[in-house]
């Protein structure tokens, strides 16, 4: 049995409890569900117990040419092995159907409004008189000038 074979086993509560931290981070992969694994962090210098986290890993677009994606499913102790397996199965199932759940979530976060767009909106609204300051009064010209110099 090679080193890679030693990292593949049926992930059960007993196997997760028995996973001991090494000098470096490693992943135990589930024999039943490809792409589902347990990441074991090394023991912390402060003496805290090592972290054990369930992960799901897949290739977006399939095959070797696809982008490698990984998502944290949950931390052991907060999530049971079976709960993590169910969540990973859903994620990996969507990925095998051609979707890219991790990439789509990332694109959704990046597609948000930028700070520059918020500043432009603010100055347009102030110039039009639709944005009011304290006690429902118009924002003073000196405040607008100060805000404008801070933004550039």
GROMACS .gro file of C-alpha atoms in nm:
model
  152
    1UNK     CA    1   0.000   0.000   0.000
    2UNK     CA    2   0.150   0.332  -0.113
    3UNK     CA    3   0.136   0.667   0.056
    4UNK     CA    4  -0.153   0.786  -0.164
    5UNK     CA    5  -0.353   0.472  -0.080
    6UNK     CA    6  -0.309   0.540   0.292
    7UNK     CA    7  -0.490   0.873   0.245
    8UNK     CA    8  -0.803   0.707   0.100
    9UNK     CA    9  -1.044   0.539   0.339
   10UNK     CA   10  -1.411   0.531   0.426
   11UNK     CA   11  -1.472   0.848   0.622
   12UNK     CA   12  -1.661   0.747   0.932
   13UNK     CA   13  -1.681   0.902   1.276
   14UNK     CA   14  -1.424   0.650   1.397
   15UNK     CA   15  -1.184   0.730   1.109
   16UNK     CA   16  -1.221   1.106   1.164
   17UNK     CA   17  -1.160   1.073   1.538
   18UNK     CA   18  -0.854   0.856   1.469
   19UNK     CA   19  -0.699   1.109   1.227
   20UNK     CA   20  -0.397   1.248   1.409
   21UNK     CA   21  -0.229   1.574   1.311
   22UNK     CA   22   0.107   1.544   1.142
   23UNK     CA   23   0.384   1.798   1.096
   24UNK     CA   24   0.200   1.934   0.791
   25UNK     CA   25  -0.158   1.966   0.666
   26UNK     CA   26  -0.296   1.660   0.490
   27UNK     CA   27  -0.626   1.538   0.347
   28UNK     CA   28  -0.797   1.204   0.405
   29UNK     CA   29  -1.015   1.125   0.104
   30UNK     CA   30  -1.339   0.930   0.125
   31UNK     CA   31  -1.339   0.594  -0.054
   32UNK     CA   32  -1.717   0.609  -0.109
   33UNK     CA   33  -1.755   0.963  -0.250
   34UNK     CA   34  -1.470   1.084  -0.476
   35UNK     CA   35  -1.389   1.451  -0.412
   36UNK     CA   36  -1.505   1.445  -0.048
   37UNK     CA   37  -1.232   1.465   0.213
   38UNK     CA   38  -1.121   1.562   0.561
   39UNK     CA   39  -0.845   1.825   0.589
   40UNK     CA   40  -0.638   1.779   0.905
   41UNK     CA   41  -0.431   2.078   1.018
   42UNK     CA   42  -0.111   2.036   1.221
   43UNK     CA   43  -0.126   2.082   1.597
   44UNK     CA   44  -0.120   2.446   1.695
   45UNK     CA   45   0.186   2.579   1.884
   46UNK     CA   46  -0.049   2.720   2.148
   47UNK     CA   47  -0.154   2.365   2.233
   48UNK     CA   48  -0.502   2.397   2.085
   49UNK     CA   49  -0.629   2.082   1.917
   50UNK     CA   50  -0.581   2.054   1.543
   51UNK     CA   51  -0.864   2.156   1.315
   52UNK     CA   52  -1.046   1.893   1.112
   53UNK     CA   53  -1.248   2.034   0.825
   54UNK     CA   54  -1.460   1.858   0.563
   55UNK     CA   55  -1.394   1.968   0.204
   56UNK     CA   56  -1.529   1.897  -0.142
   57UNK     CA   57  -1.296   1.926  -0.442
   58UNK     CA   58  -1.379   1.904  -0.811
   59UNK     CA   59  -1.267   2.027  -1.152
   60UNK     CA   60  -1.490   2.288  -1.314
   61UNK     CA   61  -1.538   2.196  -1.677
   62UNK     CA   62  -1.432   1.837  -1.606
   63UNK     CA   63  -1.114   1.655  -1.690
   64UNK     CA   64  -0.757   1.756  -1.630
   65UNK     CA   65  -0.802   2.084  -1.816
   66UNK     CA   66  -1.077   2.205  -1.579
   67UNK     CA   67  -1.004   2.451  -1.300
   68UNK     CA   68  -0.957   2.288  -0.963
   69UNK     CA   69  -1.218   2.415  -0.716
   70UNK     CA   70  -1.248   2.343  -0.346
   71UNK     CA   71  -1.515   2.435  -0.094
   72UNK     CA   72  -1.520   2.396   0.281
   73UNK     CA   73  -1.826   2.193   0.374
   74UNK     CA   74  -1.796   2.231   0.751
   75UNK     CA   75  -1.579   2.184   1.056
   76UNK     CA   76  -1.583   1.851   1.235
   77UNK     CA   77  -1.762   1.888   1.565
   78UNK     CA   78  -2.002   2.143   1.424
   79UNK     CA   79  -2.100   1.917   1.136
   80UNK     CA   80  -2.121   1.537   1.154
   81UNK     CA   81  -1.962   1.312   0.895
   82UNK     CA   82  -2.299   1.225   0.742
   83UNK     CA   83  -2.415   1.589   0.726
   84UNK     CA   84  -2.090   1.683   0.554
   85UNK     CA   85  -2.122   1.391   0.311
   86UNK     CA   86  -2.476   1.497   0.214
   87UNK     CA   87  -2.366   1.858   0.154
   88UNK     CA   88  -2.062   1.743  -0.045
   89UNK     CA   89  -2.276   1.505  -0.252
   90UNK     CA   90  -2.505   1.796  -0.350
   91UNK     CA   91  -2.208   2.016  -0.443
   92UNK     CA   92  -2.024   1.743  -0.634
   93UNK     CA   93  -2.347   1.638  -0.806
   94UNK     CA   94  -2.401   1.990  -0.933
   95UNK     CA   95  -2.040   2.002  -1.053
   96UNK     CA   96  -2.072   1.670  -1.237
   97UNK     CA   97  -2.384   1.805  -1.410
   98UNK     CA   98  -2.171   2.083  -1.558
   99UNK     CA   99  -2.228   2.360  -1.305
  100UNK     CA  100  -1.951   2.539  -1.117
  101UNK     CA  101  -2.099   2.621  -0.772
  102UNK     CA  102  -1.778   2.765  -0.627
  103UNK     CA  103  -1.699   2.970  -0.939
  104UNK     CA  104  -2.054   3.103  -0.957
  105UNK     CA  105  -2.045   3.209  -0.593
  106UNK     CA  106  -1.711   3.382  -0.649
  107UNK     CA  107  -1.842   3.563  -0.958
  108UNK     CA  108  -2.150   3.671  -0.763
  109UNK     CA  109  -1.935   3.829  -0.493
  110UNK     CA  110  -1.714   4.003  -0.749
  111UNK     CA  111  -2.009   4.140  -0.945
  112UNK     CA  112  -2.108   4.368  -0.657
  113UNK     CA  113  -2.104   4.747  -0.659
  114UNK     CA  114  -1.763   4.910  -0.637
  115UNK     CA  115  -1.671   5.194  -0.403
  116UNK     CA  116  -1.620   5.422  -0.703
  117UNK     CA  117  -1.976   5.351  -0.819
  118UNK     CA  118  -2.113   5.433  -0.472
  119UNK     CA  119  -1.918   5.761  -0.468
  120UNK     CA  120  -2.049   5.854  -0.814
  121UNK     CA  121  -2.405   5.777  -0.700
  122UNK     CA  122  -2.359   5.987  -0.384
  123UNK     CA  123  -2.240   6.294  -0.574
  124UNK     CA  124  -2.516   6.261  -0.837
  125UNK     CA  125  -2.782   6.242  -0.564
  126UNK     CA  126  -2.634   6.534  -0.369
  127UNK     CA  127  -2.612   6.750  -0.684
  128UNK     CA  128  -2.976   6.673  -0.764
  129UNK     CA  129  -3.080   6.762  -0.407
  130UNK     CA  130  -3.231   6.418  -0.341
  131UNK     CA  131  -2.994   6.330  -0.060
  132UNK     CA  132  -3.050   6.505   0.270
  133UNK     CA  133  -2.821   6.547   0.566
  134UNK     CA  134  -2.895   6.588   0.935
  135UNK     CA  135  -3.247   6.672   1.041
  136UNK     CA  136  -3.368   6.652   0.681
  137UNK     CA  137  -3.166   6.952   0.566
  138UNK     CA  138  -2.974   6.979   0.240
  139UNK     CA  139  -2.607   6.889   0.266
  140UNK     CA  140  -2.393   7.200   0.288
  141UNK     CA  141  -2.165   7.297   0.001
  142UNK     CA  142  -1.863   7.286   0.232
  143UNK     CA  143  -1.945   6.926   0.326
  144UNK     CA  144  -1.981   6.827  -0.040
  145UNK     CA  145  -1.648   6.993  -0.119
  146UNK     CA  146  -1.484   6.812   0.172
  147UNK     CA  147  -1.633   6.477   0.065
  148UNK     CA  148  -1.523   6.536  -0.293
  149UNK     CA  149  -1.160   6.603  -0.193
  150UNK     CA  150  -1.154   6.295   0.031
  151UNK     CA  151  -1.275   6.068  -0.247
  152UNK     CA  152  -0.997   6.162  -0.488
   0.00000   0.00000   0.00000
